[in-house]
Short mmCIF file of C-alpha atoms in Angstrom, two decimals:
data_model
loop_
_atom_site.label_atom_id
_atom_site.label_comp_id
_atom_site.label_asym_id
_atom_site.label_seq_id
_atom_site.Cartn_x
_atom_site.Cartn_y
_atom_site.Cartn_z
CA UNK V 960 12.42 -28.87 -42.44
CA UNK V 961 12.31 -25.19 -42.90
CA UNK V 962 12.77 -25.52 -46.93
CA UNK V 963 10.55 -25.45 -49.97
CA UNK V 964 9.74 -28.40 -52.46
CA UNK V 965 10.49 -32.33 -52.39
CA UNK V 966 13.88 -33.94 -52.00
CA UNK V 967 13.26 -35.03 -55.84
CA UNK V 968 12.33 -31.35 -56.87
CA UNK V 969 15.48 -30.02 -55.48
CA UNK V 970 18.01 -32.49 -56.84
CA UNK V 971 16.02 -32.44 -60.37
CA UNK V 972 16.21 -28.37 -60.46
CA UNK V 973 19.84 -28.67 -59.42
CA UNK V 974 20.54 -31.26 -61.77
CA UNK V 975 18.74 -29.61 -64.84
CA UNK V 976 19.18 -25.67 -64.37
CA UNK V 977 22.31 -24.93 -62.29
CA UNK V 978 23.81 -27.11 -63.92
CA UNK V 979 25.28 -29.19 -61.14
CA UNK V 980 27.35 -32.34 -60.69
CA UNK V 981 26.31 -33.01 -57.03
CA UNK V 982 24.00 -31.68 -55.00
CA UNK V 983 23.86 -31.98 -50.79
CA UNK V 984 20.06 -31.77 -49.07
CA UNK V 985 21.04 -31.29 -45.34
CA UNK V 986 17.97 -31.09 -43.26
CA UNK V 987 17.46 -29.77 -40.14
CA UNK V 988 17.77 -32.46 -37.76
CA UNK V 989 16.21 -31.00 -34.85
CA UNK V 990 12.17 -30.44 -33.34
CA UNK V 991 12.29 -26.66 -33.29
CA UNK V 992 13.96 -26.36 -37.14
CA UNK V 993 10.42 -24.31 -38.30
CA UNK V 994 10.15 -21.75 -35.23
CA UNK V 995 11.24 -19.12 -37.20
CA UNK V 996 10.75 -20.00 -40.26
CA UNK V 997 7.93 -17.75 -42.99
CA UNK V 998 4.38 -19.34 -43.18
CA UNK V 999 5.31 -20.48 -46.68
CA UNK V 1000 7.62 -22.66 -44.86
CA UNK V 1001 5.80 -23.72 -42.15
CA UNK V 1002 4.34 -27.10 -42.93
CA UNK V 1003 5.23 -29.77 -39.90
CA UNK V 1004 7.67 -31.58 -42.03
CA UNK V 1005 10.58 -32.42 -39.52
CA UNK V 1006 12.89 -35.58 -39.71
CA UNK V 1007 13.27 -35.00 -36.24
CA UNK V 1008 9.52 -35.96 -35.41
CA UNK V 1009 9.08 -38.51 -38.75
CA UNK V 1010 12.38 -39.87 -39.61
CA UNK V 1011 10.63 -41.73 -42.45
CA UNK V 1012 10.84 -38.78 -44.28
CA UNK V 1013 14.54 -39.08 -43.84
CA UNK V 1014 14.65 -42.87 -44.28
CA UNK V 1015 11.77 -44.22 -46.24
CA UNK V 1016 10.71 -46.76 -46.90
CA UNK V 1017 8.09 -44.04 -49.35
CA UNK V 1018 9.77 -43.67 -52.29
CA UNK V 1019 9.91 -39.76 -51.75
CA UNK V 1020 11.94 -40.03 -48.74
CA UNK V 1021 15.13 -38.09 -48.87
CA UNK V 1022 17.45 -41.35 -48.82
CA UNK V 1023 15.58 -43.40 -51.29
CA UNK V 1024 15.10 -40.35 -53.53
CA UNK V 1025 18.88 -39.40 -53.43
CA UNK V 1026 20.01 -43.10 -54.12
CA UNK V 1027 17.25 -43.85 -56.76
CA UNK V 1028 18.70 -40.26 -59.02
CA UNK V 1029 22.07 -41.06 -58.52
CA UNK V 1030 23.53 -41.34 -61.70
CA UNK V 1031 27.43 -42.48 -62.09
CA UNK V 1032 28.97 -39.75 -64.39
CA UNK V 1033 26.05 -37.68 -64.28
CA UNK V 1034 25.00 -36.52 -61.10
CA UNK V 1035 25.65 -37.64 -57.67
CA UNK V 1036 22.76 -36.68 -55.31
CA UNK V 1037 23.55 -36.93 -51.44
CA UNK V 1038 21.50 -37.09 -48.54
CA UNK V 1039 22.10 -35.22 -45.34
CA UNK V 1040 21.25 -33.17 -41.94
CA UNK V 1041 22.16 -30.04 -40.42
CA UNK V 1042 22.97 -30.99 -36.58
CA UNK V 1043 22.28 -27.68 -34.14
CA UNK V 1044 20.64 -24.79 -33.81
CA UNK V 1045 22.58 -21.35 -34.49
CA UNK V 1046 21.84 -20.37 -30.81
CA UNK V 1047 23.04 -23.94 -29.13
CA UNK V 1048 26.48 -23.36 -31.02
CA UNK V 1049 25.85 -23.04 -34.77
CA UNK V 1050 25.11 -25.42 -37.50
CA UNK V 1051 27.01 -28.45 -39.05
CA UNK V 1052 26.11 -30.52 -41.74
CA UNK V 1053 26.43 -34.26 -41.59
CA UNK V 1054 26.66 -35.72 -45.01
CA UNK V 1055 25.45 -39.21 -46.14
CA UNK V 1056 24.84 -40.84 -42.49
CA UNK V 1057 21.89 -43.31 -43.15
CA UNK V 1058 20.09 -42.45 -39.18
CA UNK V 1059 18.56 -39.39 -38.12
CA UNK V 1060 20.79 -37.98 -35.53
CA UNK V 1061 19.32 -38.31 -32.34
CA UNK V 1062 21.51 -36.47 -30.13
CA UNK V 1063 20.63 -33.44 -28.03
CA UNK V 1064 20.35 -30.10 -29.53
CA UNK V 1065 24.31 -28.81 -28.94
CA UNK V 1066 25.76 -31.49 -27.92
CA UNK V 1067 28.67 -31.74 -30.13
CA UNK V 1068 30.56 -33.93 -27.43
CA UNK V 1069 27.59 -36.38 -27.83
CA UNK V 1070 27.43 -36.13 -31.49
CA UNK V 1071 31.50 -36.98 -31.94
CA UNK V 1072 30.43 -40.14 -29.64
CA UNK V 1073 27.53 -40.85 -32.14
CA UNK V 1074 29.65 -39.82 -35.57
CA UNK V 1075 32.44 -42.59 -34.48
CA UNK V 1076 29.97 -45.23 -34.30
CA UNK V 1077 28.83 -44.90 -37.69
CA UNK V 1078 30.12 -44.44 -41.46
CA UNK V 1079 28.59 -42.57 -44.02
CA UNK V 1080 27.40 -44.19 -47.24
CA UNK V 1081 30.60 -45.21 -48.93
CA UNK V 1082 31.82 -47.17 -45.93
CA UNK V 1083 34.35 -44.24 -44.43
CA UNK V 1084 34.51 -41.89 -41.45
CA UNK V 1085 31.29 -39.40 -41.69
CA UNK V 1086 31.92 -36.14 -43.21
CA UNK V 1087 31.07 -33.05 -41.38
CA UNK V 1088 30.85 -29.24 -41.89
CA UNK V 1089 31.30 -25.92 -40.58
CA UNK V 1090 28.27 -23.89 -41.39
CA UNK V 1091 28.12 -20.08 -41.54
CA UNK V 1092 30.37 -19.74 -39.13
CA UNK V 1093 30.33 -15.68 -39.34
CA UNK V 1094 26.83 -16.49 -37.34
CA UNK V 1095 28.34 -17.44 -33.57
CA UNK V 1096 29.26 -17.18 -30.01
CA UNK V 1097 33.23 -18.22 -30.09
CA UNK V 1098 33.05 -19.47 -26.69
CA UNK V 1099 30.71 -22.26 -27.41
CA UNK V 1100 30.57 -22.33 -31.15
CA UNK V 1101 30.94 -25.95 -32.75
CA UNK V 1102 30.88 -27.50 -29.50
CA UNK V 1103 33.97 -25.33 -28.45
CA UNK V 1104 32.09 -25.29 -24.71
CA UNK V 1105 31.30 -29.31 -24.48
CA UNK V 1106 35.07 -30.80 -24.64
CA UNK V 1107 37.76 -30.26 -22.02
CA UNK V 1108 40.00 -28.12 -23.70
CA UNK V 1109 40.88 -26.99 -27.50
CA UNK V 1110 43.40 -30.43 -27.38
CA UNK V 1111 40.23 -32.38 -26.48
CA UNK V 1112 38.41 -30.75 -29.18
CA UNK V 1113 39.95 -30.79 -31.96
CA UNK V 1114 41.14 -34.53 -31.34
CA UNK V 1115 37.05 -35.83 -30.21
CA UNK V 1116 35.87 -33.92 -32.67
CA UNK V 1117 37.79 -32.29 -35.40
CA UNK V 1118 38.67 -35.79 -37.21
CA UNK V 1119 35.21 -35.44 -38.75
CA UNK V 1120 35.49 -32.38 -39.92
CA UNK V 1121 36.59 -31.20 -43.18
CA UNK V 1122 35.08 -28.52 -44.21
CA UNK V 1123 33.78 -24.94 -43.71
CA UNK V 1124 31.70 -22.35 -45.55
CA UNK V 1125 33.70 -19.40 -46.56
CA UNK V 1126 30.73 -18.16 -48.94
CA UNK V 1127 26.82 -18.71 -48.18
CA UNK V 1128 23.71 -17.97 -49.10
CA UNK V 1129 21.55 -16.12 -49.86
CA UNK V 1130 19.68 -18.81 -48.53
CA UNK V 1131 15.97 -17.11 -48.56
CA UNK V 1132 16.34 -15.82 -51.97
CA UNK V 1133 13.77 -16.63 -54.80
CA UNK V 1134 16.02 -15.17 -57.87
CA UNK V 1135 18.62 -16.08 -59.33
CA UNK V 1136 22.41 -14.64 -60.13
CA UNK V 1137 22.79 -13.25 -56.70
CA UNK V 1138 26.42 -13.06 -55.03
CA UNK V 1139 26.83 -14.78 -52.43
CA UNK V 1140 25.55 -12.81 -49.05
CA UNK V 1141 27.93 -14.16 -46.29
CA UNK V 1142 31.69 -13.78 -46.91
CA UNK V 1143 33.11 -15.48 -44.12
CA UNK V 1144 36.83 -15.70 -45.43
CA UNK V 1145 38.36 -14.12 -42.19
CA UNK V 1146 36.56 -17.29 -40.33
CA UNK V 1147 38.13 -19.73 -42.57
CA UNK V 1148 41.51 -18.47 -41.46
CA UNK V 1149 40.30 -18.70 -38.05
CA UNK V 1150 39.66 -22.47 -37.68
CA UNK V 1151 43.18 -23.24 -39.94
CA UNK V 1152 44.45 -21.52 -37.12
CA UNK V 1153 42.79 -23.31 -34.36
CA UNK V 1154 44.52 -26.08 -35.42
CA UNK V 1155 41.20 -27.43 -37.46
CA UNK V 1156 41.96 -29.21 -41.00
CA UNK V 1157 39.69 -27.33 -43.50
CA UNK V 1158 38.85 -26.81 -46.90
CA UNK V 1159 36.50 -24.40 -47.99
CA UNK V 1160 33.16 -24.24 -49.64
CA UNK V 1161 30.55 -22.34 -50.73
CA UNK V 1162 26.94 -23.16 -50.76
CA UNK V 1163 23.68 -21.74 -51.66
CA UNK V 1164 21.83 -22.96 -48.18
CA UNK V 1165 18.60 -23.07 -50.54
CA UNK V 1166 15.07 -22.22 -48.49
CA UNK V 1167 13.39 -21.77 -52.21
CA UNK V 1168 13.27 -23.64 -55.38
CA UNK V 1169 16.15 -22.37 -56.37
CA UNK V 1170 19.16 -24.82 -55.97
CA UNK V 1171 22.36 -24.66 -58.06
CA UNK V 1172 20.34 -21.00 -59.72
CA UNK V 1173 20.68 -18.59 -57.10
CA UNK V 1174 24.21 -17.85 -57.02
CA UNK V 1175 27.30 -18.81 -59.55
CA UNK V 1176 29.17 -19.64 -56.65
CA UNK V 1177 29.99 -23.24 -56.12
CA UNK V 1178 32.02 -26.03 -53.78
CA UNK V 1179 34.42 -27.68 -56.40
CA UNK V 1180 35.75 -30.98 -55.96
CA UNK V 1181 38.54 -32.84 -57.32
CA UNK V 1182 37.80 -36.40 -58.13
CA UNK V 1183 38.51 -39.29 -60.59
CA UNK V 1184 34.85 -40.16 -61.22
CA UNK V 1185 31.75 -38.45 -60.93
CA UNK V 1186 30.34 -41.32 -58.16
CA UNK V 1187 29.38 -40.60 -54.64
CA UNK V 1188 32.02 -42.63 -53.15
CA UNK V 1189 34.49 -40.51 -55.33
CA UNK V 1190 32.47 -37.34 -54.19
CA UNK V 1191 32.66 -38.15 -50.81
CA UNK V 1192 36.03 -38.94 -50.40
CA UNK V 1193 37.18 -35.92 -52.09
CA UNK V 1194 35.34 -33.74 -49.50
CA UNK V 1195 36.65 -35.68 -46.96
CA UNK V 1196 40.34 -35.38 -48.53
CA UNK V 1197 39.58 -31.81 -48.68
CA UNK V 1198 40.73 -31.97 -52.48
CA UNK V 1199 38.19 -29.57 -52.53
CA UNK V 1200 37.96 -25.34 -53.37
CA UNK V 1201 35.52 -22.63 -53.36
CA UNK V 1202 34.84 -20.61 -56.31
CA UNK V 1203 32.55 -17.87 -57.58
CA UNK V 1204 33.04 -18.45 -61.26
CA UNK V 1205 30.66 -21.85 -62.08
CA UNK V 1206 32.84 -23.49 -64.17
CA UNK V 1207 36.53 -22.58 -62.92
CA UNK V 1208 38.87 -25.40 -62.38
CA UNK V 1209 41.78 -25.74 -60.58
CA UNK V 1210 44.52 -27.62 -59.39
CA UNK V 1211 47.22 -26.87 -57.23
CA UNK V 1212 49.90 -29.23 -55.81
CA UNK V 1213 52.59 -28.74 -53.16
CA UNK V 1214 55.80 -31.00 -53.36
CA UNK V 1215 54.04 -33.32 -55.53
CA UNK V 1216 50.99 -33.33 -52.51
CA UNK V 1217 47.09 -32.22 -53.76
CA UNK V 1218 45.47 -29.40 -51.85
CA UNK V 1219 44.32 -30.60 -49.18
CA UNK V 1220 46.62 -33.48 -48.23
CA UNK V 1221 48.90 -33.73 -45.00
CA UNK V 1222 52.64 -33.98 -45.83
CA UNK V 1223 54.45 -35.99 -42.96
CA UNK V 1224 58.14 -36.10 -45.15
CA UNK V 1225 59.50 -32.46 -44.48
CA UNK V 1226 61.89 -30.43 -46.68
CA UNK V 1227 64.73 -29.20 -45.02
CA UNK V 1228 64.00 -25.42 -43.30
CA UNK V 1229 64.62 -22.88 -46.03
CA UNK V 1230 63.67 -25.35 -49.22
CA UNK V 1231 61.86 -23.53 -51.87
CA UNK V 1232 58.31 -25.55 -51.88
CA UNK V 1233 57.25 -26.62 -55.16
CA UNK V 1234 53.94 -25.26 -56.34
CA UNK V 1235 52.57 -26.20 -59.34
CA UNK V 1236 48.78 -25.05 -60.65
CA UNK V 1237 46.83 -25.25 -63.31
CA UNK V 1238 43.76 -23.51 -64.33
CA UNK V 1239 41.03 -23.52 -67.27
CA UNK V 1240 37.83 -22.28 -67.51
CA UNK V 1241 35.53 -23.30 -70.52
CA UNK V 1242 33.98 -19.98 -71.08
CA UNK V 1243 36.61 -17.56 -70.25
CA UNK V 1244 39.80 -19.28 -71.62
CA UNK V 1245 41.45 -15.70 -71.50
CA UNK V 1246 41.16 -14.61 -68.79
CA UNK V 1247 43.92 -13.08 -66.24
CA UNK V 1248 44.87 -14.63 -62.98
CA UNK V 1249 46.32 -13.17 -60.09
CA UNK V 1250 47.13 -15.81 -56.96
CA UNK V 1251 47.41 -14.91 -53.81
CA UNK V 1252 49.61 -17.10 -51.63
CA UNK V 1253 48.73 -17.41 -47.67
CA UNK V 1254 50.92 -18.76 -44.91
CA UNK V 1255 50.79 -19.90 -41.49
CA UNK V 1256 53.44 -21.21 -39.23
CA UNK V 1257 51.27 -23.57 -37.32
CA UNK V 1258 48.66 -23.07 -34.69
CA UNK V 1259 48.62 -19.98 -32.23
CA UNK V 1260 49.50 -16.95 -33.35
CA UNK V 1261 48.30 -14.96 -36.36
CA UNK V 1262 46.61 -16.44 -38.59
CA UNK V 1263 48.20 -16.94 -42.15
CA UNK V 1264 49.56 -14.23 -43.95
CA UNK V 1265 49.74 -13.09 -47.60
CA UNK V 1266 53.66 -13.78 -48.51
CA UNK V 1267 53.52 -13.24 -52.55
CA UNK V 1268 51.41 -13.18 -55.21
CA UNK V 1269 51.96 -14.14 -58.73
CA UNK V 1270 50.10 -13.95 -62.30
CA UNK V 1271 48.83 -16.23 -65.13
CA UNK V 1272 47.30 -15.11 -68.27
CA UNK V 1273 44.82 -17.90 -70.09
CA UNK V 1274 44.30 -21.34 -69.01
CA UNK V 1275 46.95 -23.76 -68.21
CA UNK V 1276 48.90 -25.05 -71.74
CA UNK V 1277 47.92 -29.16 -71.40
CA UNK V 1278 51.06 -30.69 -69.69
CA UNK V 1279 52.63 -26.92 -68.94
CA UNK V 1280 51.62 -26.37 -65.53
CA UNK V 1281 52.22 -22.63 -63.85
CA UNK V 1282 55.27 -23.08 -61.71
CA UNK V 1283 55.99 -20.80 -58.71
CA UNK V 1284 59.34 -21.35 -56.62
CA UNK V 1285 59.87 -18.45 -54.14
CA UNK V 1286 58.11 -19.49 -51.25
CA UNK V 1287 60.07 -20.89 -48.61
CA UNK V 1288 59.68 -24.04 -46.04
CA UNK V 1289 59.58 -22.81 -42.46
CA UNK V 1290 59.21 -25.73 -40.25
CA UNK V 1291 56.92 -28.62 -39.20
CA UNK V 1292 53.38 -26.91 -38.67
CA UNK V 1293 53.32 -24.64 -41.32
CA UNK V 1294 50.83 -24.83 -44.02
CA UNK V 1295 50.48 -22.95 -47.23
CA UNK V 1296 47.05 -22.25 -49.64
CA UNK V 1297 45.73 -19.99 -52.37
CA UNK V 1298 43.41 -17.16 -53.24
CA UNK V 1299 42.38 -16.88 -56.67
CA UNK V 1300 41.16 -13.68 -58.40
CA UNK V 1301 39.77 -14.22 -61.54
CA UNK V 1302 39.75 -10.62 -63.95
CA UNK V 1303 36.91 -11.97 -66.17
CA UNK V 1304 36.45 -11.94 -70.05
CA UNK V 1305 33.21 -10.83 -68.96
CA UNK V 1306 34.26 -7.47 -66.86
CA UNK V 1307 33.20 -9.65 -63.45
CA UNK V 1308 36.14 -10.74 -61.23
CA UNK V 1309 35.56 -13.73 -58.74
CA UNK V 1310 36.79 -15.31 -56.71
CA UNK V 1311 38.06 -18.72 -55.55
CA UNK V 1312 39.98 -19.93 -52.24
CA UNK V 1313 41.78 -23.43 -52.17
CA UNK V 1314 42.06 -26.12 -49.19
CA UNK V 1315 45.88 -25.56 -47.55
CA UNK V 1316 48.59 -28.31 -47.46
CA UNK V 1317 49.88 -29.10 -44.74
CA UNK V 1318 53.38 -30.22 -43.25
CA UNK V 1319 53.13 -31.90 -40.00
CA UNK V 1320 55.01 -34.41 -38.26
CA UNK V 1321 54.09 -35.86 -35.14
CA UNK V 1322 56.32 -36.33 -31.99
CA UNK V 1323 55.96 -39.84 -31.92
CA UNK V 1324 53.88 -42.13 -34.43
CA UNK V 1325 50.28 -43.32 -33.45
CA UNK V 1326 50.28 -46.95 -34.45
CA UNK V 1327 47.52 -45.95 -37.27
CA UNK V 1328 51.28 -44.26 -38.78
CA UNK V 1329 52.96 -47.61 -39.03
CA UNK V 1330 50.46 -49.01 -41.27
CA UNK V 1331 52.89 -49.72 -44.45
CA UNK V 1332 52.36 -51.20 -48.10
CA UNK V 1333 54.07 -55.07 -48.40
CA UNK V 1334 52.79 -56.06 -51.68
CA UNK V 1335 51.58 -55.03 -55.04
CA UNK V 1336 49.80 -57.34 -57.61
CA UNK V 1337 49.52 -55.16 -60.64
CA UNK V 1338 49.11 -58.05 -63.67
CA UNK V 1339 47.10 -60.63 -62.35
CA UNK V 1340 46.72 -63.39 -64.33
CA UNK V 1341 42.74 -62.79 -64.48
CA UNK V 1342 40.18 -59.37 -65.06
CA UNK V 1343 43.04 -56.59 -63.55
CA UNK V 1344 39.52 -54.42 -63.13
CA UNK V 1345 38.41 -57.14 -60.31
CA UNK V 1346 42.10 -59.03 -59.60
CA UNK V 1347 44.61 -56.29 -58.77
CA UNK V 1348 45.44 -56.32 -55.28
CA UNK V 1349 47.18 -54.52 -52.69
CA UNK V 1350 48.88 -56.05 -49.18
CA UNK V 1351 48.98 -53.62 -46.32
CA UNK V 1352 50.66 -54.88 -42.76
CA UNK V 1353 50.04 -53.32 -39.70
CA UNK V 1354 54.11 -52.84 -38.13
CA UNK V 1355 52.75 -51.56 -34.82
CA UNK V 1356 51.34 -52.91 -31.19
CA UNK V 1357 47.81 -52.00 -31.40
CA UNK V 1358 45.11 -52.77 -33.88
CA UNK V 1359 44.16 -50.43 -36.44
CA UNK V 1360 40.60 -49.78 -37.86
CA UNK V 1361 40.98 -48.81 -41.65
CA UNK V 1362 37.77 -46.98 -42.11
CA UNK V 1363 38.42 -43.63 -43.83
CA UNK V 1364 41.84 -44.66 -45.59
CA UNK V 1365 42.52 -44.96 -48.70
CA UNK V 1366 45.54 -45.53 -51.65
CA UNK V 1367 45.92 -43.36 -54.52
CA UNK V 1368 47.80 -43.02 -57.12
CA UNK V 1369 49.44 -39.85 -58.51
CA UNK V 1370 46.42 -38.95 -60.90
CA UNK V 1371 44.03 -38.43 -57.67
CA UNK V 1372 42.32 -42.08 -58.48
CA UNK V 1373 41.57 -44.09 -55.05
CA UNK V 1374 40.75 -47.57 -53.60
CA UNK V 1375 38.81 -47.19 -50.59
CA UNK V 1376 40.40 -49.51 -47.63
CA UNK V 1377 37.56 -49.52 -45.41
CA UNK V 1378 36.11 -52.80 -46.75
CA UNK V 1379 39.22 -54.62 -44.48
CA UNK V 1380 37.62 -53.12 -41.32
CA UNK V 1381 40.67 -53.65 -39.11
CA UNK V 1382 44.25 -55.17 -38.80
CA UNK V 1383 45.36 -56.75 -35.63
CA UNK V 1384 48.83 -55.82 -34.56
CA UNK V 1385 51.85 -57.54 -36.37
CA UNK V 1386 49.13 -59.31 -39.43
CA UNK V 1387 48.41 -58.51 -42.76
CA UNK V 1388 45.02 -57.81 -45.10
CA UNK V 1389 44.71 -58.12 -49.09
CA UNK V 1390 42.53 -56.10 -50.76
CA UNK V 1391 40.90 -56.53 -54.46
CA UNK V 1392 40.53 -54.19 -56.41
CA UNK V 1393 37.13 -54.82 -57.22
CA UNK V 1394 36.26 -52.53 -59.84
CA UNK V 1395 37.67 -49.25 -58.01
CA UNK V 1396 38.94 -46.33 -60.04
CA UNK V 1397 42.64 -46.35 -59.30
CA UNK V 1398 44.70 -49.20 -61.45
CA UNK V 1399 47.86 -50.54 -60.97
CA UNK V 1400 49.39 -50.37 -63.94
CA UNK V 1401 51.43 -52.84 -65.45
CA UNK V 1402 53.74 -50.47 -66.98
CA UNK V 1403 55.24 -49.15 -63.44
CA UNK V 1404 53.24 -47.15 -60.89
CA UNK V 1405 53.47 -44.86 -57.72
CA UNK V 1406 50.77 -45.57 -54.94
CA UNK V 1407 50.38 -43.62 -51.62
CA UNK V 1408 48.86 -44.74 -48.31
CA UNK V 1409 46.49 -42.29 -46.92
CA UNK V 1410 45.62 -41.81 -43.68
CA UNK V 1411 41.70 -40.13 -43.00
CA UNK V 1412 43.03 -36.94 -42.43
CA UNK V 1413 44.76 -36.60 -45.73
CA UNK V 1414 48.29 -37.55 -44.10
CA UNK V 1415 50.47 -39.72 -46.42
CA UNK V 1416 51.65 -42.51 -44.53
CA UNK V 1417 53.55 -44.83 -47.31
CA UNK V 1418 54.42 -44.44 -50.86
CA UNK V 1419 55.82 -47.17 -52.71
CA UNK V 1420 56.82 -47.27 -56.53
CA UNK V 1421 57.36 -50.36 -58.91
CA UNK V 1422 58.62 -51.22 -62.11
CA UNK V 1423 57.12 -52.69 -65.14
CA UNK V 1424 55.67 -56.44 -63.72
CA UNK V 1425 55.10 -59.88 -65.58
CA UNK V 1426 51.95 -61.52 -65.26
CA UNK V 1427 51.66 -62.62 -61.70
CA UNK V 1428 54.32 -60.63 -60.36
CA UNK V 1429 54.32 -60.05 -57.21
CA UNK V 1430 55.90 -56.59 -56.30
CA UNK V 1431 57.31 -57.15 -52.37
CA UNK V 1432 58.13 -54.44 -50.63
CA UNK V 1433 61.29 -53.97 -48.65
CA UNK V 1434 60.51 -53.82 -44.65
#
């Protein structure tokens, strides 16, 4: 679909030469993806018109190639399309949907219908992205043009998406080392400010064999496992952050919250937030830092603003995070996130931009919000890997669907809920653990509630527990 090479040759050179942990092959989903594509390109193979090359059942079908080299700790590869045309309102990727899409070309009303009545591969709410979105006609762009109003919008469609290219490209490249050729930072600031939940990335958009190789630049996510349920619930989390340096981590956390994450319990107006960050890179261990903090007071307006910036020298001392103090809480709305300059070891600086956090509180509770934790079984008496389980009651008048929400503990570590399906109004569900990443340890434990948009809904911490013992918590 307007590419080079097999699914298996572009997750193998990924894999092997950039190196990568995960790698995303989105293909164009629609019957004109090759009409202006270079004759090298040109070669009639369209999902759109043979969805078996999306599907299978031939082994060298993008789904059946991406589960079969898959490896847990290795390398996660993940199937997906690019929904649109640039003209019909720009590009999004859908990630790890198991149908070709078969909506009209444009029709992102359509496509929010078709998103909600499907789940990706791990079970949650599809994941979707903002491509390129330097490349577009505002008025329309995204589907802007197909819902009633920005309200409608954002509510029909923007709970899918989390997540928008801030760096791209060069996609027709056939070298390597390149920077990346759209810079769409401005943009990203733009859809915070529409009221869209975002984190950013930055991806290669690879027309040539030359995935993971032809730029340094690289969407970073922050997981507890290398698995694609882990992988995709980060990017849908938005624990996620764009980076021109290959190997830079970093963390940053907001009263106690990951980037990305919605905090619903406010400070009081005037609090100094608590920002804590820590950064390493393998290769350039002394290098200098400066960060760059933006903020926005909500939706409308100005976009956010640079309020301070602040240094670091090295990578983070283990169990010494950086500690900045002297930003200030405004109000419900507001959000806060990070640029990162990097002053290389190597005389390069790069860059890296972080997902915001958010502080919002609605003005009155959806009954999704009064989903609560009412039991904790941290020491069964059998395998605490399988046993461990977790109560949640639904408090509310409506039934609530759980796909897309997940607990986690204060690590980043998750259980995915979405196995429960649903919970009528005024019942309970108990979930195994099952072999899922986060524990409940016996020891004493915090463990959040989190709704699909990152909000945390219900934290609950224990105690040290006996075999058996049941942790009940207060109504």
């Amino acid at each position: 679909s307007d590419g080079s090479g097999t699914p298996q040759q572009a997750f193998e050179h990924a894999r092997d030469n950039g190196p990568l942990h995960f790698l995303a092959v989105t293909e164009h989903n629609h019957r004109q993806a090759e009409s202006g594509a270079s004759a090298d390109r040109r070669d009639g193979l369209l999902i759109a018109t043979n969805p078996s090359l999306y599907l299978g059942p031939q082994a060298d079908a993008l789904i059946p190639t991406a589960t079969r080299l898959t490896e847990n700790g290795r390398f996660v590869a993940i199937h997906g399309q690019e929904f649109s045309s640039i003209s019909a309102g720009n590009h999004v990727n859908v990630f790890a949907v198991g149908e070709v899409i078969d909506v009209a070309n444009g029709k992102f009303d359509l496509l929010a219908n078709w998103l909600g009545q499907r789940t990706s591969a791990d079970g949650a709410v599809p994941v979707v992205q903002f491509n390129h979105p330097a490349l577009h006609s505002s008025s329309k762009e995204y589907g802007a043009d197909d819902f009633t109003d920005q309200a409608d919008w954002l509510a029909k469609f923007g709970r899918f998406v989390s997540l928008i290219e801030v760096w791209n490209g060069p996609a027709m490249t056939k070298t390597s080392g390149n920077r990346p050729a759209e810079r769409m930072e401005s943009d990203y600031l733009a859809y915070l400010n529409r009221g869209f939940k975002l984190a950013p990335t930055a991806d290669q958009d690879n027309h040539y064999f030359t995935w993971g190789t032809s730029t340094n630049a690289r969407t970073a996510v922050i997981a507890p496992a290398l698995t694609l349920r882990d992988v995709l619930d980060a990017l849908r989390s938005r624990h996620v952050y764009a980076t021109e340096d290959a190997n830079l981590e970093l963390v940053f956390e907001v009263n106690g919250a990951l980037q990305g994450a919605v905090i619903a319990a406010l400070p009081a107006a005037g609090t100094s937030l608590d920002i804590r960050f820590t950064i390493h890179d393998a290769d350039e261990p002394e290098a200098g830092y400066e960060v760059e903090v933006y903020s926005d007071d909500g939706p409308g307006g100005e976009p956010a603003q640079l309020v301070d910036t602040f240094t670091a020298d090295g990578d983070t001392p283990a169990g010494q995070p950086n500690v900045i103090t002297d930003i200030r809480f405004r109000g419900a709305g507001q959000y806060v996130l990070f640029r990162i300059r990097q002053i290389g070891e190597d005389g390069d600086d790069d860059l890296a931009w972080t997902a915001p956090v958010w502080f919002e509180v609605g003005t009155a509770p959806a009954p999704a919000t009064l989903l609560r934790i009412a039991s904790l079984l941290p020491n069964p008496a059998g395998d605490e890997l399988e046993d461990e389980q977790v109560t949640i009651r639904n408090t509310g008048t409506g039934s609530v669907t759980l796909t897309g929400w997940t607990l986690r503990d204060p690590t980043g570590r998750t259980w995915s809920l979405s196995s429960i399906r649903s919970i009528p109004a005024g019942q309970s569900r108990t979930i195994r653990r099952l072999g899922q990443p986060m524990s409940l340890n016996n020891t004493g434990d915090t463990v959040l509630l989190i709704a699909p948009n990152g909000t945390i809904v219900h934290q609950v911490t224990y105690q040290a527990m006996g075999e058996g013992q049941v942790h009940i918590v207060p109504p």
